Every structure is written in C-alpha cells, then in structure tokens.
Coordinates of N, CA and C and ligand atoms in Angstrom, one line a residue:
X1 N 49.0 -14.2 9.2 CA 48.7 -12.9 9.7 C 48.8 -12.9 11.2
X2 N 49.5 -11.9 11.8 CA 49.6 -12.0 13.2 C 48.3 -11.5 13.9
X3 N 48.1 -12.2 15.1 CA 46.8 -11.9 15.8 C 46.9 -10.5 16.5
X4 N 45.7 -10.0 16.8 CA 45.7 -8.8 17.6 C 46.5 -8.9 18.9
X5 N 46.6 -10.1 19.4 CA 47.3 -10.2 20.7 C 48.8 -10.2 20.4
X6 N 49.3 -10.7 19.3 CA 50.7 -10.6 18.9 C 51.1 -9.1 18.7
X7 N 50.1 -8.4 18.2 CA 50.4 -6.9 18.0 C 50.5 -6.2 19.4
X8 N 49.8 -6.7 20.3 CA 49.9 -6.1 21.7 C 51.3 -6.5 22.3
X9 N 51.7 -7.8 22.1 CA 53.0 -8.2 22.6 C 54.1 -7.4 21.9
X10 N 54.0 -7.1 20.7 CA 55.0 -6.3 19.9 C 54.9 -4.8 20.1
X11 N 53.9 -4.4 20.9 CA 53.6 -3.0 21.2 C 53.2 -2.2 19.9
X12 N 52.6 -2.9 19.0 CA 52.1 -2.3 17.8 C 50.8 -1.6 18.0
X13 N 50.0 -2.2 18.9 CA 48.8 -1.6 19.4 C 48.7 -1.5 20.9
X14 N 48.0 -0.5 21.4 CA 48.1 -0.3 22.9 C 47.2 -1.3 23.6
X15 N 47.6 -1.5 24.9 CA 46.8 -2.3 25.8 C 47.1 -1.9 27.2
X16 N 46.2 -2.3 28.1 CA 46.4 -2.0 29.5 C 47.1 -3.2 30.2
X17 N 48.4 -3.2 30.1 CA 49.2 -4.4 30.5 C 49.3 -4.4 32.0
X18 N 49.0 -5.5 32.6 CA 49.2 -5.6 34.1 C 50.3 -6.5 34.5
X19 N 50.8 -7.3 33.6 CA 51.9 -8.3 34.0 C 52.6 -8.7 32.7
X20 N 53.9 -8.9 32.8 CA 54.7 -9.4 31.7 C 55.9 -10.1 32.2
X21 N 56.2 -11.2 31.6 CA 57.5 -11.8 31.8 C 58.0 -12.3 30.5
X22 N 59.1 -13.2 30.5 CA 59.6 -13.6 29.2 C 58.6 -14.4 28.3
X23 N 57.7 -15.1 29.0 CA 56.9 -16.0 28.2 C 55.4 -15.6 28.1
X24 N 55.0 -14.8 29.1 CA 53.5 -14.6 29.3 C 53.2 -13.1 29.4
X25 N 52.0 -12.7 29.0 CA 51.6 -11.3 29.2 C 50.1 -11.3 29.7
X26 N 49.8 -10.3 30.5 CA 48.4 -10.2 30.9 C 48.0 -8.7 30.8
X27 N 46.7 -8.5 30.2 CA 46.3 -7.2 30.0 C 44.7 -7.2 30.1
X28 N 44.2 -6.0 30.3 CA 42.7 -5.9 30.5 C 42.0 -6.2 29.2
X29 N 41.0 -7.1 29.3 CA 40.1 -7.3 28.1 C 39.4 -6.0 27.8
X30 N 39.4 -5.7 26.6 CA 38.8 -4.4 26.2 C 37.3 -4.3 26.5
X31 N 36.6 -5.4 26.6 CA 35.1 -5.4 26.9 C 34.9 -5.1 28.4
X32 N 35.8 -5.5 29.3 CA 35.6 -5.4 30.7 C 34.2 -5.9 31.1
X33 N 34.0 -7.2 30.7 CA 32.7 -7.8 31.0 C 32.3 -7.6 32.5
X34 N 33.3 -7.6 33.4 CA 33.2 -7.1 34.7 C 34.4 -6.3 35.0
X35 N 34.4 -5.6 36.1 CA 35.5 -4.7 36.5 C 36.8 -5.5 36.8
X36 N 37.8 -5.3 36.0 CA 39.1 -6.1 36.2 C 39.2 -7.3 35.3
X37 N 38.3 -7.5 34.4 CA 38.3 -8.6 33.4 C 39.7 -8.6 32.7
X38 N 40.5 -9.7 32.9 CA 41.8 -9.7 32.4 C 42.1 -10.9 31.5
X39 N 42.9 -10.8 30.5 CA 43.3 -11.9 29.7 C 44.8 -12.2 29.9
X40 N 45.1 -13.5 30.0 CA 46.5 -14.0 30.2 C 46.8 -14.8 28.9
X41 N 47.9 -14.4 28.3 CA 48.3 -15.0 27.0 C 49.8 -15.5 27.0
X42 N 50.1 -16.5 26.2 CA 51.5 -16.7 25.9 C 52.0 -15.7 24.9
X43 N 53.2 -15.2 25.0 CA 53.7 -14.2 24.1 C 53.8 -14.8 22.7
X44 N 54.2 -16.1 22.6 CA 54.3 -16.8 21.3 C 52.8 -17.2 21.0
X45 N 52.5 -17.0 19.7 CA 51.1 -17.2 19.2 C 50.7 -18.6 18.9
X46 N 50.4 -19.3 20.0 CA 49.8 -20.7 19.8 C 48.3 -20.5 19.6
X47 N 47.7 -21.1 18.6 CA 46.3 -20.9 18.3 C 45.3 -21.2 19.4
X48 N 45.5 -22.3 20.0 CA 44.6 -22.8 21.0 C 45.3 -23.8 22.0
X49 N 44.5 -24.3 22.9 CA 45.1 -25.1 24.0 C 45.7 -26.5 23.4
X50 N 45.1 -26.8 22.2 CA 45.5 -28.1 21.6 C 46.9 -28.1 21.1
X51 N 47.4 -26.9 20.9 CA 48.8 -26.9 20.4 C 49.8 -26.2 21.4
X52 N 49.3 -26.0 22.6 CA 50.1 -25.3 23.6 C 51.1 -26.3 24.2
X53 N 52.4 -26.0 24.3 CA 53.3 -26.9 25.0 C 52.9 -26.9 26.5
X54 N 52.9 -28.1 27.1 CA 52.4 -28.2 28.4 C 53.2 -27.4 29.5
X55 N 54.5 -27.3 29.3 CA 55.3 -26.6 30.2 C 54.9 -25.1 30.2
X56 N 54.6 -24.6 29.0 CA 54.2 -23.2 28.9 C 52.8 -23.0 29.5
X57 N 51.9 -23.9 29.2 CA 50.6 -23.8 29.8 C 50.7 -23.8 31.3
X58 N 51.6 -24.6 31.8 CA 51.7 -24.7 33.3 C 52.2 -23.4 33.9
X59 N 53.2 -22.8 33.2 CA 53.7 -21.5 33.6 C 52.5 -20.5 33.6
X60 N 51.8 -20.5 32.4 CA 50.8 -19.5 32.2 C 49.7 -19.6 33.3
X61 N 49.3 -20.9 33.7 CA 48.3 -21.0 34.7 C 48.8 -20.6 36.1
X62 N 50.1 -20.7 36.3 CA 50.7 -20.2 37.5 C 50.5 -18.7 37.6
X63 N 50.8 -18.1 36.5 CA 50.7 -16.6 36.4 C 49.2 -16.2 36.5
X64 N 48.3 -17.0 35.9 CA 46.9 -16.7 36.0 C 46.4 -16.8 37.4
X65 N 46.9 -17.7 38.2 CA 46.6 -17.8 39.6 C 47.0 -16.6 40.4
X66 N 48.2 -16.2 40.1 CA 48.8 -15.0 40.8 C 47.9 -13.8 40.5
X67 N 47.5 -13.6 39.2 CA 46.8 -12.4 38.8 C 45.3 -12.5 39.3
X68 N 44.8 -13.7 39.4 CA 43.4 -13.9 40.0 C 43.4 -13.4 41.4
X69 N 44.5 -13.7 42.2 CA 44.5 -13.3 43.6 C 44.7 -11.8 43.6
X70 N 45.4 -11.2 42.7 CA 45.6 -9.8 42.7 C 44.3 -9.0 42.3
X71 N 43.5 -9.6 41.4 CA 42.2 -9.0 41.0 C 41.3 -9.1 42.3
X72 N 41.3 -10.2 42.9 CA 40.5 -10.3 44.2 C 40.8 -9.2 45.2
X73 N 42.2 -9.1 45.3 CA 42.7 -8.1 46.3 C 42.4 -6.6 45.8
X74 N 42.5 -6.4 44.5 CA 42.4 -5.0 44.0 C 40.9 -4.5 44.1
X75 N 40.0 -5.4 43.8 CA 38.6 -5.0 43.6 C 37.7 -5.7 44.6
X76 N 38.2 -6.4 45.6 CA 37.4 -7.1 46.6 C 36.4 -8.0 45.9
X77 N 36.8 -8.7 44.9 CA 35.9 -9.5 44.1 C 35.6 -10.8 44.9
X78 N 34.4 -11.1 45.3 CA 34.2 -12.3 46.1 C 34.3 -13.6 45.3
X79 N 34.3 -13.5 43.9 CA 34.3 -14.7 43.1 C 34.9 -14.4 41.8
X80 N 35.2 -15.4 41.0 CA 35.9 -15.2 39.7 C 35.8 -16.4 38.8
X81 N 35.5 -16.1 37.6 CA 35.4 -17.2 36.6 C 36.7 -17.2 35.8
X82 N 37.2 -18.5 35.5 CA 38.3 -18.6 34.6 C 37.8 -19.3 33.4
X83 N 38.0 -18.7 32.2 CA 37.3 -19.2 31.0 C 38.4 -19.2 29.9
X84 N 38.3 -20.3 29.1 CA 39.2 -20.3 27.9 C 38.4 -20.9 26.8
X85 N 38.1 -20.2 25.7 CA 37.4 -20.7 24.6 C 38.4 -21.2 23.6
X86 N 38.3 -22.4 23.1 CA 39.2 -23.1 22.2 C 38.5 -23.6 21.0
X87 N 38.7 -22.9 19.9 CA 38.0 -23.3 18.6 C 36.8 -22.4 18.4
X88 N 36.5 -22.2 17.2 CA 35.3 -21.3 16.8 C 34.0 -21.8 17.4
X89 N 33.9 -23.1 17.4 CA 32.6 -23.7 17.9 C 32.5 -23.5 19.4
X90 N 33.6 -23.3 20.1 CA 33.6 -23.0 21.5 C 33.5 -21.5 21.8
X91 N 33.4 -20.7 20.7 CA 33.2 -19.2 20.9 C 34.5 -18.5 20.9
X92 N 35.6 -19.1 20.5 CA 36.9 -18.4 20.4 C 36.8 -17.4 19.2
X93 N 37.2 -16.2 19.5 CA 37.2 -15.2 18.4 C 38.6 -14.6 18.1
X94 N 39.5 -14.8 19.0 CA 40.9 -14.4 18.7 C 41.7 -15.7 18.8
X95 N 42.3 -16.0 17.7 CA 43.0 -17.3 17.6 C 44.4 -17.3 18.0
X96 N 44.6 -16.9 19.2 CA 45.9 -16.8 20.0 C 45.5 -17.2 21.4
X97 N 45.9 -18.3 21.8 CA 45.4 -18.9 23.1 C 45.4 -17.8 24.2
X98 N 44.3 -17.8 25.0 CA 44.2 -16.9 26.1 C 43.2 -17.5 27.2
X99 N 43.5 -17.0 28.4 CA 42.6 -17.4 29.5 C 42.0 -16.1 30.0
X100 N 40.6 -16.1 30.1 CA 39.9 -15.0 30.7 C 39.8 -15.1 32.2
X101 N 40.2 -14.1 32.9 CA 39.9 -14.0 34.4 C 38.8 -13.0 34.5
X102 N 37.6 -13.5 35.0 CA 36.4 -12.6 35.1 C 35.9 -12.6 36.5
X103 N 36.3 -11.5 37.2 CA 35.8 -11.4 38.6 C 34.3 -11.2 38.6
X104 N 33.7 -11.7 39.7 CA 32.3 -11.7 39.8 C 31.9 -11.0 41.1
X105 N 30.9 -10.1 41.0 CA 30.5 -9.3 42.1 C 29.1 -9.5 42.6
X106 N 28.4 -10.4 42.0 CA 27.0 -10.7 42.4 C 26.0 -9.9 41.6
X107 N 25.0 -9.3 42.3 CA 23.9 -8.7 41.5 C 24.3 -7.9 40.3
X108 N 23.7 -8.2 39.2 CA 24.0 -7.4 38.0 C 25.0 -8.1 37.0
X109 N 25.7 -9.1 37.5 CA 26.6 -9.8 36.6 C 26.3 -11.3 36.3
X110 N 25.0 -11.6 36.6 CA 24.5 -13.0 36.4 C 24.7 -13.5 35.0
X111 N 24.5 -12.6 34.0 CA 24.6 -13.0 32.6 C 25.9 -12.7 32.0
X112 N 26.9 -12.5 32.8 CA 28.2 -12.0 32.3 C 28.9 -13.0 31.4
X113 N 28.6 -14.3 31.6 CA 29.3 -15.3 30.7 C 28.8 -15.2 29.3
X114 N 27.8 -14.3 29.0 CA 27.5 -13.9 27.7 C 28.5 -12.8 27.3
X115 N 29.5 -12.6 28.2 CA 30.6 -11.6 28.0 C 30.0 -10.2 27.5
X116 N 29.4 -9.6 28.5 CA 28.9 -8.2 28.3 C 30.1 -7.3 27.9
X117 N 29.8 -6.4 27.0 CA 30.8 -5.4 26.5 C 30.5 -4.0 27.0
X118 N 31.3 -3.5 27.9 CA 31.1 -2.2 28.5 C 32.1 -1.2 27.9
X119 N 32.7 -1.5 26.8 CA 33.7 -0.7 26.2 C 33.2 0.8 26.0
X120 N 32.0 0.9 25.5 CA 31.4 2.2 25.1 C 31.2 3.1 26.4
X121 N 31.1 2.5 27.5 CA 30.8 3.3 28.7 C 32.1 3.6 29.5
X122 N 33.3 3.2 29.0 CA 34.5 3.4 29.8 C 35.4 4.4 29.1
X123 N 36.1 5.2 29.9 CA 37.1 6.1 29.4 C 38.5 5.5 29.5
X124 N 39.5 6.1 28.9 CA 40.8 5.6 29.0 C 41.3 5.6 30.5
X125 N 40.8 6.6 31.2 CA 41.1 6.8 32.6 C 40.6 5.6 33.4
X126 N 39.4 5.1 33.1 CA 38.8 4.0 33.8 C 39.7 2.8 33.6
X127 N 40.2 2.5 32.3 CA 41.1 1.4 32.1 C 42.4 1.5 32.8
X128 N 43.0 2.7 32.7 CA 44.3 3.0 33.4 C 44.1 2.7 34.9
X129 N 43.1 3.2 35.5 CA 42.9 3.0 36.9 C 42.8 1.5 37.3
X130 N 42.0 0.8 36.5 CA 41.8 -0.7 36.7 C 43.1 -1.4 36.6
X131 N 43.9 -1.1 35.5 CA 45.2 -1.8 35.3 C 46.1 -1.5 36.5
X132 N 46.1 -0.2 36.9 CA 47.0 0.2 38.0 C 46.7 -0.5 39.3
X133 N 45.5 -0.7 39.6 CA 45.1 -1.4 40.8 C 45.5 -2.8 40.8
X134 N 45.5 -3.5 39.7 CA 45.9 -4.9 39.6 C 47.4 -4.9 39.8
X135 N 48.1 -4.0 39.1 CA 49.6 -4.0 39.2 C 50.0 -3.7 40.6
X136 N 49.3 -2.8 41.3 CA 49.7 -2.5 42.7 C 49.4 -3.8 43.6
X137 N 48.3 -4.4 43.3 CA 48.0 -5.6 44.1 C 49.0 -6.8 43.9
X138 N 49.7 -6.8 42.7 CA 50.6 -7.8 42.4 C 51.9 -7.7 43.2
X139 N 52.2 -6.5 43.6 CA 53.5 -6.3 44.3 C 53.4 -6.5 45.8
Ligands
AMP201 P1 37.5 -15.1 22.9 O1 36.2 -14.7 22.3 O2 37.4 -16.0 24.0 O3 38.4 -15.5 21.8 O4 38.0 -13.8 23.5 C1 38.7 -12.8 22.8 C2 38.7 -11.6 23.7 O5 39.7 -10.7 23.3 C3 37.4 -10.8 23.7 O6 36.9 -10.8 25.1 C4 37.8 -9.4 23.3 O7 37.1 -8.4 24.0 C5 39.3 -9.4 23.6 N1 40.0 -8.4 22.7 C6 40.0 -8.3 21.4 N2 40.8 -7.3 21.0 C7 41.3 -6.8 22.1 C8 42.3 -5.7 22.4 N3 42.8 -5.0 21.4 N4 42.6 -5.5 23.7 C9 42.1 -6.2 24.7 N5 41.2 -7.2 24.5 C10 40.8 -7.5 23.2

C-alpha cells in the first residue's frame, strides 16, 4: 500500500509543497508543531534510513540544509531542530523516510519535541501563507 507521502508525491492528496526536484520533495507538516515545520522526503518510498541509498540521503540532506536556511530567513527563527524517527519504536508513524525541520522560537515551544499538533487552530490560508514565505525565501 502506498504511503500518505507517496500520495502527496503523486498529487493524489493535497499538501503545501515548498520545494520539489527530481528526487526530493518538501512540504509543510500538517501538525505545524511550530510555525514553518516542514518535512523533506525522497520521492521514492524508502521505509526508513536503514534502506535509504546513501547518495540519495546525501542529496536529501543538502536540500534539507537549504530549506532550513529558508525557514530561518522566512520566519526569523533563531533555532531549529532536525529530527528523523526511524522505526515504530523510535516514534515513526509514516513509513516513508522523512526529515522534520522544526524551527524554534523560544518561550512556548519548550515541549515541542512532543510534536504539538496545531492543525485544528489553522486555516488553509495560514498554511498557504507559511508555504509561500518559505518558497520566497528559497529564491
Ligand atoms: P513521524 O511520526 O516522524 O513518522 O512523522 C510523520 C509526520 O507526518 C507527522 O508529523 C504528521 O503530522 C505528518 N503527516 C501525516 N500526514 C500528513 C499529510 N497529509 N500532510 C502533511 N503532513 C502529514
């Protein structure tokens, strides 16, 4: 069965995509644990880091670095966590490798690595505006 992320790659379900090339895609995490929380994935569905080709992982981390800088620029985030859960025991819930980029702003986000879910408080406009800011900062 294809993962929810493969469905995003195939445009079968919507996402707020901020970056795409032949091999990699990045889009806003639906929970927005913090403002600008972004996922970077390989387009091909590798389950976790243990089966990722190293050249692809290397490209993906290059892209993640570029997007981290754009998130910093877009939202003036003074800090950022990079997180990747690999395997159920590590908290992985979508079994298509991904890297979380989680900008940190200080007061109020101390517990964010419990991955707060703000989906219910956000409108589509909020997501669009956040995605647009990152895309603008990328250029
Ligand atoms: P993990 O628990 O590390 O496997 O992270 C999976 C992440 O995927 C979670 O933070 C979810 O919020 C996120 N997620 C699941 N479905 C979607 C979706 N349709 N669009 C964006 N993010 C999603």
